[in-house]
XYZ file of C-alpha atoms in Angstrom:
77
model
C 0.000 0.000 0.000
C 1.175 3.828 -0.746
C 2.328 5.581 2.380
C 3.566 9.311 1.757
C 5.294 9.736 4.997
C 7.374 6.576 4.022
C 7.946 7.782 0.693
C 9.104 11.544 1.366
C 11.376 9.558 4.327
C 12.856 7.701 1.493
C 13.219 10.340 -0.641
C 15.212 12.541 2.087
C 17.341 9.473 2.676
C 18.747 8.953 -0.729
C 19.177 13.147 -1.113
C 21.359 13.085 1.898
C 23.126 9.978 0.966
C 23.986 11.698 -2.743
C 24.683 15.004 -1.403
C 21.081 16.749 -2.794
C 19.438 19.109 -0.797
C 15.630 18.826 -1.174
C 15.562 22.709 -2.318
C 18.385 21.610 -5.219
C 15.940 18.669 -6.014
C 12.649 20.321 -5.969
C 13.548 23.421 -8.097
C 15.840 21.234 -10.935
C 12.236 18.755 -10.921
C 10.300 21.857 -11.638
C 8.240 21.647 -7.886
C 7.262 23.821 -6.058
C 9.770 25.092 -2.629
C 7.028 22.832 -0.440
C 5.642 20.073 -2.326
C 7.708 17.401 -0.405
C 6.368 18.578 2.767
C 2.799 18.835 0.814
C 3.128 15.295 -0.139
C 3.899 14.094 3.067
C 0.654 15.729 4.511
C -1.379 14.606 2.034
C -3.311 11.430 1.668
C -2.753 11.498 -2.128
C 1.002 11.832 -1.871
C 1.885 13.398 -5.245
C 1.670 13.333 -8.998
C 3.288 10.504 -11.152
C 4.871 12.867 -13.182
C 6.443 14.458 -10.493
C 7.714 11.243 -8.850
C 9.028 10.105 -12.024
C 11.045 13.296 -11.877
C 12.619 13.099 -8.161
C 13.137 9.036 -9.191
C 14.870 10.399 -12.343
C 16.892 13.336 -10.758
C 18.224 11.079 -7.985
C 19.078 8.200 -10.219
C 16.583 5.625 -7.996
C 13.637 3.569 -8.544
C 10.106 4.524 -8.287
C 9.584 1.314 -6.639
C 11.983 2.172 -3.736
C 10.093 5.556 -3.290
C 7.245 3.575 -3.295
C 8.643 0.812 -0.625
C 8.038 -1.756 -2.967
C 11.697 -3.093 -2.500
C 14.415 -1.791 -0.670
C 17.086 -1.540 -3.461
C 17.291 1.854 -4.949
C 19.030 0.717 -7.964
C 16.103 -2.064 -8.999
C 15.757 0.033 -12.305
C 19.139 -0.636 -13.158
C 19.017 -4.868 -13.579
């Protein structure tokens, strides 16, 4: 199941781990200055497109921002 909190915690993990702050991140994916906080407040979470975009930008898998596995380099096998 989607979880929001879990995915804006994984998605401040793997910026800190690469050196990205979440300003950098948001303004280079076109976002808005809160739309990870946003997300993590919302029930919906946030648009594809714009998860496509943070995946993209830091080089990881939807399906770890998702939770759906634990590897952030699934899209790479």
């Amino acid at each position: 199941m989607y979880n929001s909190q879990e995915m804006v915690l994984r998605i401040k993990q793997i910026a800190k781990i690469k050196g990205i702050s979440i300003l950098e991140m948001q303004e280079k994916c076109g976002l808005g200055r809160n739309a990870i906080s946003q997300a993590a407040k919302s029930q919906e979470g946030m648009k594809s497109k714009n998860l496509y975009a943070i995946a993209d930008y830091l080089d990881c898998s939807v399906d770890y921002l998702f939770g759906r596995t634990n590897d952030p380099n699934s899209h790479k096998k």
